[in-house]
Short mmCIF file of N, CA and C in Angstrom, two decimals:
data_model
loop_
_atom_site.label_atom_id
_atom_site.label_comp_id
_atom_site.label_asym_id
_atom_site.label_seq_id
_atom_site.Cartn_x
_atom_site.Cartn_y
_atom_site.Cartn_z
N GLN A 1 20.71 -2.86 3.47
CA GLN A 1 20.54 -1.56 4.10
C GLN A 1 19.88 -0.59 3.13
N VAL A 2 18.93 0.16 3.62
CA VAL A 2 18.24 1.17 2.81
C VAL A 2 18.45 2.52 3.48
N GLN A 3 19.09 3.41 2.78
CA GLN A 3 19.27 4.77 3.29
C GLN A 3 18.26 5.68 2.61
N LEU A 4 17.61 6.52 3.42
CA LEU A 4 16.55 7.40 2.92
C LEU A 4 16.94 8.85 3.22
N VAL A 5 16.79 9.69 2.22
CA VAL A 5 17.12 11.10 2.39
C VAL A 5 15.94 11.94 1.92
N GLU A 6 15.32 12.65 2.86
CA GLU A 6 14.21 13.53 2.53
C GLU A 6 14.72 14.90 2.09
N SER A 7 13.92 15.55 1.26
CA SER A 7 14.22 16.91 0.86
C SER A 7 12.91 17.61 0.50
N GLY A 8 12.99 18.92 0.37
CA GLY A 8 11.83 19.68 -0.05
C GLY A 8 11.15 20.47 1.03
N GLY A 9 11.59 20.31 2.25
CA GLY A 9 10.98 21.07 3.34
C GLY A 9 11.34 22.54 3.26
N GLY A 10 10.71 23.32 4.10
CA GLY A 10 10.99 24.75 4.15
C GLY A 10 9.82 25.51 4.74
N LEU A 11 9.87 26.81 4.56
CA LEU A 11 8.84 27.70 5.07
C LEU A 11 7.84 27.99 3.96
N VAL A 12 6.56 27.84 4.26
CA VAL A 12 5.52 28.09 3.27
C VAL A 12 4.36 28.80 3.95
N GLN A 13 3.69 29.64 3.22
CA GLN A 13 2.55 30.36 3.79
C GLN A 13 1.32 29.47 3.84
N SER A 14 0.46 29.77 4.77
CA SER A 14 -0.80 29.05 4.87
C SER A 14 -1.54 29.12 3.54
N GLY A 15 -2.05 27.96 3.11
CA GLY A 15 -2.72 27.87 1.82
C GLY A 15 -1.81 27.51 0.67
N GLY A 16 -0.54 27.48 0.94
CA GLY A 16 0.44 27.17 -0.09
C GLY A 16 0.64 25.68 -0.30
N SER A 17 1.58 25.37 -1.17
CA SER A 17 1.87 23.98 -1.53
C SER A 17 3.36 23.69 -1.40
N ARG A 18 3.64 22.41 -1.24
CA ARG A 18 5.02 21.97 -1.13
C ARG A 18 5.06 20.51 -1.53
N THR A 19 6.15 20.09 -2.16
CA THR A 19 6.33 18.68 -2.48
C THR A 19 7.59 18.17 -1.81
N LEU A 20 7.45 17.13 -1.03
CA LEU A 20 8.59 16.48 -0.39
C LEU A 20 9.03 15.28 -1.21
N SER A 21 10.32 15.03 -1.19
CA SER A 21 10.88 13.86 -1.86
C SER A 21 11.67 13.05 -0.85
N CYS A 22 11.74 11.76 -1.11
CA CYS A 22 12.54 10.86 -0.29
C CYS A 22 13.29 9.95 -1.24
N ALA A 23 14.58 10.14 -1.32
CA ALA A 23 15.42 9.34 -2.22
C ALA A 23 16.01 8.18 -1.45
N ALA A 24 15.87 6.99 -2.03
CA ALA A 24 16.41 5.78 -1.39
C ALA A 24 17.70 5.36 -2.07
N SER A 25 18.59 4.78 -1.26
CA SER A 25 19.90 4.36 -1.78
C SER A 25 19.81 3.08 -2.59
N GLY A 26 18.77 2.30 -2.35
CA GLY A 26 18.62 1.04 -3.07
C GLY A 26 17.20 0.89 -3.57
N SER A 27 16.93 -0.27 -4.11
CA SER A 27 15.59 -0.49 -4.65
C SER A 27 14.54 -0.57 -3.54
N ILE A 28 13.47 0.16 -3.73
CA ILE A 28 12.35 0.13 -2.79
C ILE A 28 11.12 -0.51 -3.40
N ALA A 29 11.28 -1.07 -4.59
CA ALA A 29 10.13 -1.53 -5.36
C ALA A 29 9.31 -2.61 -4.64
N LEU A 30 9.93 -3.35 -3.76
CA LEU A 30 9.22 -4.44 -3.09
C LEU A 30 8.51 -4.01 -1.81
N TYR A 31 8.74 -2.78 -1.39
CA TYR A 31 8.34 -2.38 -0.04
C TYR A 31 7.28 -1.29 0.00
N ALA A 32 6.37 -1.43 0.95
CA ALA A 32 5.47 -0.33 1.25
C ALA A 32 6.27 0.82 1.85
N MET A 33 5.77 2.02 1.61
CA MET A 33 6.45 3.22 2.09
C MET A 33 5.44 4.12 2.79
N ASN A 34 5.93 4.87 3.74
CA ASN A 34 5.06 5.77 4.49
C ASN A 34 5.71 7.14 4.64
N TRP A 35 4.88 8.13 4.86
CA TRP A 35 5.30 9.44 5.36
C TRP A 35 4.72 9.60 6.77
N TYR A 36 5.58 9.99 7.69
CA TYR A 36 5.17 10.33 9.04
C TYR A 36 5.52 11.79 9.29
N ARG A 37 4.95 12.35 10.34
CA ARG A 37 5.35 13.69 10.77
C ARG A 37 5.32 13.77 12.28
N GLN A 38 6.17 14.66 12.78
CA GLN A 38 6.26 14.87 14.23
C GLN A 38 6.34 16.35 14.51
N ALA A 39 5.31 16.83 15.18
CA ALA A 39 5.28 18.23 15.60
C ALA A 39 5.95 18.35 16.97
N PRO A 40 6.41 19.53 17.32
CA PRO A 40 7.08 19.71 18.62
C PRO A 40 6.20 19.25 19.78
N GLY A 41 6.78 18.42 20.64
CA GLY A 41 6.07 17.95 21.82
C GLY A 41 5.03 16.88 21.55
N GLN A 42 4.98 16.41 20.32
CA GLN A 42 3.99 15.39 19.98
C GLN A 42 4.65 14.11 19.49
N GLU A 43 3.87 13.03 19.46
CA GLU A 43 4.37 11.77 18.94
C GLU A 43 4.45 11.82 17.42
N ARG A 44 5.29 10.97 16.88
CA ARG A 44 5.36 10.83 15.43
C ARG A 44 4.08 10.14 14.96
N LYS A 45 3.47 10.72 13.92
CA LYS A 45 2.19 10.20 13.44
C LYS A 45 2.24 9.87 11.96
N LEU A 46 1.51 8.84 11.59
CA LEU A 46 1.43 8.42 10.20
C LEU A 46 0.59 9.41 9.41
N VAL A 47 1.12 9.85 8.30
CA VAL A 47 0.43 10.82 7.44
C VAL A 47 -0.16 10.13 6.21
N ALA A 48 0.66 9.31 5.55
CA ALA A 48 0.21 8.67 4.31
C ALA A 48 1.02 7.41 4.08
N SER A 49 0.38 6.45 3.41
CA SER A 49 1.01 5.18 3.09
C SER A 49 0.78 4.84 1.64
N ILE A 50 1.69 4.06 1.07
CA ILE A 50 1.55 3.62 -0.30
C ILE A 50 2.10 2.21 -0.43
N SER A 51 1.39 1.38 -1.18
CA SER A 51 1.82 0.00 -1.38
C SER A 51 3.05 -0.04 -2.28
N SER A 52 3.64 -1.23 -2.36
CA SER A 52 4.89 -1.37 -3.11
C SER A 52 4.73 -0.97 -4.58
N GLY A 53 3.60 -1.33 -5.17
CA GLY A 53 3.37 -0.98 -6.56
C GLY A 53 2.73 0.37 -6.78
N GLY A 54 2.32 0.98 -5.69
CA GLY A 54 1.72 2.31 -5.79
C GLY A 54 0.22 2.31 -5.97
N GLY A 55 -0.38 1.14 -6.06
CA GLY A 55 -1.80 1.09 -6.36
C GLY A 55 -2.73 1.34 -5.20
N VAL A 56 -2.19 1.23 -3.98
CA VAL A 56 -3.02 1.42 -2.79
C VAL A 56 -2.40 2.52 -1.95
N THR A 57 -3.20 3.51 -1.63
CA THR A 57 -2.75 4.61 -0.77
C THR A 57 -3.75 4.83 0.36
N ASN A 58 -3.23 5.31 1.46
CA ASN A 58 -4.07 5.65 2.60
C ASN A 58 -3.57 6.94 3.23
N TYR A 59 -4.50 7.68 3.82
CA TYR A 59 -4.15 8.98 4.39
C TYR A 59 -4.77 9.16 5.76
N ALA A 60 -4.10 9.91 6.59
CA ALA A 60 -4.69 10.35 7.84
C ALA A 60 -5.85 11.29 7.51
N ASP A 61 -6.86 11.25 8.34
CA ASP A 61 -8.03 12.10 8.09
C ASP A 61 -7.65 13.57 7.98
N SER A 62 -6.65 13.98 8.73
CA SER A 62 -6.27 15.39 8.77
C SER A 62 -5.69 15.90 7.45
N VAL A 63 -5.26 14.99 6.57
CA VAL A 63 -4.63 15.43 5.32
C VAL A 63 -5.38 14.95 4.08
N LYS A 64 -6.43 14.18 4.26
CA LYS A 64 -7.18 13.68 3.11
C LYS A 64 -7.69 14.81 2.25
N GLY A 65 -7.50 14.66 0.96
CA GLY A 65 -7.95 15.68 0.02
C GLY A 65 -6.95 16.80 -0.19
N ARG A 66 -5.91 16.84 0.65
CA ARG A 66 -4.91 17.91 0.52
C ARG A 66 -3.53 17.35 0.16
N PHE A 67 -3.21 16.15 0.64
CA PHE A 67 -1.90 15.54 0.40
C PHE A 67 -2.05 14.35 -0.55
N THR A 68 -1.02 14.12 -1.35
CA THR A 68 -0.98 12.97 -2.24
C THR A 68 0.38 12.30 -2.13
N ILE A 69 0.36 11.02 -1.82
CA ILE A 69 1.60 10.23 -1.76
C ILE A 69 1.76 9.51 -3.10
N SER A 70 2.98 9.44 -3.58
CA SER A 70 3.25 8.73 -4.82
C SER A 70 4.68 8.22 -4.77
N ARG A 71 5.02 7.40 -5.74
CA ARG A 71 6.36 6.83 -5.76
C ARG A 71 6.80 6.57 -7.19
N ASP A 72 8.09 6.57 -7.39
CA ASP A 72 8.69 6.21 -8.66
C ASP A 72 9.70 5.11 -8.37
N ASN A 73 9.33 3.89 -8.67
CA ASN A 73 10.19 2.76 -8.33
C ASN A 73 11.40 2.63 -9.25
N VAL A 74 11.39 3.34 -10.35
CA VAL A 74 12.59 3.38 -11.21
C VAL A 74 13.62 4.32 -10.61
N LYS A 75 13.14 5.45 -10.12
CA LYS A 75 14.04 6.43 -9.50
C LYS A 75 14.26 6.14 -8.01
N ASN A 76 13.56 5.12 -7.48
CA ASN A 76 13.65 4.81 -6.05
C ASN A 76 13.37 6.04 -5.18
N THR A 77 12.29 6.70 -5.52
CA THR A 77 11.95 7.94 -4.83
C THR A 77 10.48 7.94 -4.42
N LEU A 78 10.24 8.43 -3.24
CA LEU A 78 8.89 8.60 -2.68
C LEU A 78 8.58 10.09 -2.63
N TYR A 79 7.33 10.43 -2.88
CA TYR A 79 6.93 11.83 -2.90
C TYR A 79 5.74 12.07 -1.98
N LEU A 80 5.63 13.32 -1.54
CA LEU A 80 4.43 13.75 -0.84
C LEU A 80 4.09 15.16 -1.33
N GLN A 81 3.03 15.23 -2.11
CA GLN A 81 2.55 16.54 -2.56
C GLN A 81 1.59 17.07 -1.51
N MET A 82 1.82 18.29 -1.08
CA MET A 82 1.01 18.89 -0.04
C MET A 82 0.41 20.19 -0.56
N HIS A 83 -0.90 20.28 -0.47
CA HIS A 83 -1.61 21.47 -0.93
C HIS A 83 -2.45 22.04 0.20
N ASN A 84 -2.85 23.29 0.03
CA ASN A 84 -3.67 23.97 1.04
C ASN A 84 -3.11 23.76 2.44
N LEU A 85 -1.82 24.02 2.57
CA LEU A 85 -1.16 23.78 3.85
C LEU A 85 -1.69 24.69 4.94
N LYS A 86 -1.73 24.15 6.15
CA LYS A 86 -2.24 24.85 7.31
C LYS A 86 -1.15 24.92 8.37
N PRO A 87 -1.23 25.87 9.27
CA PRO A 87 -0.21 25.95 10.34
C PRO A 87 -0.08 24.64 11.12
N GLU A 88 -1.16 23.92 11.28
CA GLU A 88 -1.09 22.65 12.02
C GLU A 88 -0.36 21.55 11.26
N ASP A 89 0.00 21.80 10.01
CA ASP A 89 0.82 20.86 9.26
C ASP A 89 2.31 21.04 9.56
N THR A 90 2.64 22.06 10.33
CA THR A 90 4.02 22.30 10.70
C THR A 90 4.57 21.12 11.49
N ALA A 91 5.67 20.55 11.00
CA ALA A 91 6.25 19.35 11.63
C ALA A 91 7.53 18.98 10.89
N VAL A 92 8.25 18.04 11.47
CA VAL A 92 9.32 17.36 10.74
C VAL A 92 8.69 16.15 10.06
N TYR A 93 8.91 16.05 8.77
CA TYR A 93 8.33 14.96 7.98
C TYR A 93 9.41 13.90 7.71
N TYR A 94 9.04 12.65 7.95
CA TYR A 94 9.96 11.53 7.80
C TYR A 94 9.41 10.52 6.80
N CYS A 95 10.27 9.98 5.96
CA CYS A 95 9.83 8.85 5.15
C CYS A 95 10.28 7.57 5.82
N ASN A 96 9.54 6.54 5.57
CA ASN A 96 9.72 5.25 6.22
C ASN A 96 9.56 4.15 5.19
N CYS A 97 10.49 3.20 5.21
CA CYS A 97 10.45 2.06 4.31
C CYS A 97 10.21 0.81 5.14
N VAL A 98 9.16 0.09 4.82
CA VAL A 98 8.81 -1.12 5.56
C VAL A 98 9.42 -2.31 4.82
N ALA A 99 10.69 -2.56 5.10
CA ALA A 99 11.40 -3.67 4.48
C ALA A 99 11.49 -4.81 5.50
N TRP A 100 12.63 -5.53 5.55
CA TRP A 100 12.78 -6.60 6.54
C TRP A 100 12.82 -6.02 7.94
N ARG A 101 13.08 -4.71 7.99
CA ARG A 101 12.88 -3.91 9.19
C ARG A 101 12.53 -2.52 8.72
N ASP A 102 12.16 -1.67 9.67
CA ASP A 102 11.84 -0.29 9.32
C ASP A 102 13.12 0.51 9.09
N PHE A 103 13.11 1.29 8.02
CA PHE A 103 14.18 2.25 7.78
C PHE A 103 13.57 3.65 7.78
N TRP A 104 14.34 4.61 8.29
CA TRP A 104 13.87 5.98 8.42
C TRP A 104 14.87 6.95 7.82
N GLY A 105 14.34 8.04 7.29
CA GLY A 105 15.20 9.14 6.90
C GLY A 105 15.45 10.04 8.09
N GLN A 106 16.20 11.11 7.83
CA GLN A 106 16.57 12.03 8.91
C GLN A 106 15.51 13.10 9.15
N GLY A 107 14.58 13.20 8.22
CA GLY A 107 13.49 14.15 8.36
C GLY A 107 13.76 15.47 7.65
N THR A 108 12.69 16.14 7.29
CA THR A 108 12.78 17.47 6.69
C THR A 108 11.70 18.34 7.32
N GLN A 109 12.09 19.55 7.72
CA GLN A 109 11.19 20.44 8.44
C GLN A 109 10.28 21.18 7.48
N VAL A 110 9.00 21.15 7.76
CA VAL A 110 8.02 21.96 7.05
C VAL A 110 7.39 22.90 8.05
N THR A 111 7.47 24.18 7.76
CA THR A 111 6.89 25.20 8.63
C THR A 111 5.87 26.00 7.84
N VAL A 112 4.64 26.02 8.33
CA VAL A 112 3.56 26.74 7.65
C VAL A 112 3.21 27.96 8.48
N SER A 113 3.40 29.12 7.89
CA SER A 113 3.11 30.37 8.60
C SER A 113 1.67 30.80 8.34
N SER A 114 1.07 31.38 9.35
CA SER A 114 -0.33 31.81 9.23
C SER A 114 -0.42 33.21 8.66
#
């Protein structure tokens, strides 16, 4: 079982920055990890992905150049650095661990004010 706990959400002004963290209860070193987000009334969408070793990352077009996904496999923690935030980035952000099955955190709300 892998338990994931996101933190770092909150209210931020447009153009600002925020870093989200996702702490895992066990080792995540073998697993790819993702950040998803879900805005009100919309489907949950993939924001960024990172390979188990951290060497391969991918981003949704909407966040390329503004968000950076990273991980610390010693601390069993996933990160999402967000810069130049826009109101359309407002959503609940979820971390996801692709292990023998998908594991999800409870989400953390990010609200970007214009």
